């Protein structure tokens, strides 16, 4: 990095966004979603983290625990449609919905 900065001062301007993008992508692979760059920057001030026991922390995988169906809908139809819509999703919430459709058939 030091050689790049000496040779090309704009290298730091290129390296910083690239490092943020790679870090956010790696975090997403591990199930850590970052809302925005502002949120990421504010994390440096965090001194305490408190978790509740919802299963996402202990298993590291989001799951759907309850389905509440509105009037005029059947649970099986709702679950089937949600599962079909999210079956190929790479997003953690989409995967949880996709798994719900598979598990309820």
CSV table of C-alpha atoms in Angstrom, one decimal:
chain,number,residue,atom,x,y,z
A,1,UNK,CA,0.0,0.0,0.0
A,2,UNK,CA,2.8,2.4,0.9
A,3,UNK,CA,4.4,1.9,-2.6
A,4,UNK,CA,1.1,2.6,-4.3
A,5,UNK,CA,0.5,5.8,-2.3
A,6,UNK,CA,4.0,7.1,-3.2
A,7,UNK,CA,3.6,6.2,-6.9
A,8,UNK,CA,0.0,7.2,-7.2
A,9,UNK,CA,-1.6,9.4,-4.6
A,10,UNK,CA,-5.1,8.5,-5.8
A,11,UNK,CA,-4.5,4.9,-4.9
A,12,UNK,CA,-5.8,5.5,-1.4
A,13,UNK,CA,-9.0,7.0,-2.9
A,14,UNK,CA,-9.4,3.7,-4.9
A,15,UNK,CA,-8.3,1.3,-2.1
A,16,UNK,CA,-10.6,2.6,0.6
A,17,UNK,CA,-13.9,2.0,-1.3
A,18,UNK,CA,-12.7,-1.3,-2.5
A,19,UNK,CA,-11.8,-2.4,1.0
A,20,UNK,CA,-15.2,-1.4,2.3
A,21,UNK,CA,-16.9,-3.2,-0.6
A,22,UNK,CA,-14.9,-6.4,0.0
A,23,UNK,CA,-15.5,-6.2,3.7
A,24,UNK,CA,-19.2,-5.7,3.3
A,25,UNK,CA,-19.4,-8.6,0.9
A,26,UNK,CA,-17.5,-10.9,3.2
A,27,UNK,CA,-19.7,-9.8,6.1
A,28,UNK,CA,-22.8,-10.6,4.0
A,29,UNK,CA,-21.4,-14.1,3.3
A,30,UNK,CA,-21.2,-14.6,7.1
A,31,UNK,CA,-24.8,-13.2,7.6
A,32,UNK,CA,-23.8,-9.7,8.8
A,33,UNK,CA,-25.8,-7.1,6.9
A,34,UNK,CA,-24.7,-3.5,7.0
A,35,UNK,CA,-27.5,-1.0,6.3
A,36,UNK,CA,-25.3,1.9,5.0
A,37,UNK,CA,-21.8,3.3,5.1
A,38,UNK,CA,-22.9,5.8,7.8
A,39,UNK,CA,-23.9,2.8,10.0
A,40,UNK,CA,-20.6,1.1,9.4
A,41,UNK,CA,-18.7,4.3,10.3
A,42,UNK,CA,-20.6,4.7,13.6
A,43,UNK,CA,-19.7,1.2,14.7
A,44,UNK,CA,-16.3,2.5,15.8
A,45,UNK,CA,-18.0,4.1,18.8
A,46,UNK,CA,-19.7,0.9,20.0
A,47,UNK,CA,-18.5,-0.2,23.4
A,48,UNK,CA,-21.2,-2.7,24.4
A,49,UNK,CA,-23.2,-5.2,22.3
A,50,UNK,CA,-26.3,-6.9,23.8
A,51,UNK,CA,-28.0,-9.8,22.1
A,52,UNK,CA,-31.4,-11.5,22.7
A,53,UNK,CA,-31.7,-15.2,22.2
A,54,UNK,CA,-33.8,-15.4,19.1
A,55,UNK,CA,-31.9,-18.3,17.4
A,56,UNK,CA,-30.1,-16.1,14.9
A,57,UNK,CA,-27.2,-15.7,17.3
A,58,UNK,CA,-26.9,-19.2,18.4
A,59,UNK,CA,-27.5,-20.9,15.1
A,60,UNK,CA,-26.1,-18.2,12.8
A,61,UNK,CA,-29.1,-18.8,10.5
A,62,UNK,CA,-32.3,-16.9,10.2
A,63,UNK,CA,-35.5,-18.9,10.5
A,64,UNK,CA,-39.2,-18.2,10.4
A,65,UNK,CA,-40.8,-19.3,13.6
A,66,UNK,CA,-44.4,-18.2,13.1
A,67,UNK,CA,-46.8,-17.6,10.2
A,68,UNK,CA,-49.7,-15.3,10.7
A,69,UNK,CA,-52.2,-15.4,7.9
A,70,UNK,CA,-54.7,-12.7,7.0
A,71,UNK,CA,-58.4,-13.1,6.3
A,72,UNK,CA,-59.2,-15.0,3.1
A,73,UNK,CA,-55.8,-16.7,2.9
A,74,UNK,CA,-54.7,-20.3,3.5
A,75,UNK,CA,-51.4,-20.8,5.4
A,76,UNK,CA,-50.3,-23.5,2.9
A,77,UNK,CA,-50.9,-21.2,-0.1
A,78,UNK,CA,-49.1,-18.3,1.6
A,79,UNK,CA,-46.2,-20.4,2.6
A,80,UNK,CA,-46.0,-22.0,-0.8
A,81,UNK,CA,-46.0,-18.7,-2.6
A,82,UNK,CA,-43.4,-17.1,-0.3
A,83,UNK,CA,-41.2,-20.2,-0.5
A,84,UNK,CA,-41.4,-20.2,-4.3
A,85,UNK,CA,-40.6,-16.5,-4.6
A,86,UNK,CA,-37.6,-16.8,-2.4
A,87,UNK,CA,-36.3,-20.3,-3.3
A,88,UNK,CA,-33.2,-19.1,-5.1
A,89,UNK,CA,-32.5,-16.1,-3.0
A,90,UNK,CA,-29.0,-15.5,-1.6
A,91,UNK,CA,-30.2,-13.0,1.0
A,92,UNK,CA,-30.4,-14.5,4.5
A,93,UNK,CA,-34.1,-13.5,5.0
A,94,UNK,CA,-35.0,-14.8,1.5
A,95,UNK,CA,-33.3,-18.1,2.3
A,96,UNK,CA,-35.3,-18.3,5.5
A,97,UNK,CA,-38.5,-17.8,3.6
A,98,UNK,CA,-37.5,-20.2,0.9
A,99,UNK,CA,-36.7,-22.9,3.5
A,100,UNK,CA,-40.2,-22.3,5.1
A,101,UNK,CA,-41.9,-23.2,1.8
A,102,UNK,CA,-39.8,-26.3,1.5
A,103,UNK,CA,-40.4,-27.4,5.1
A,104,UNK,CA,-44.2,-26.9,4.9
A,105,UNK,CA,-45.0,-28.8,1.7
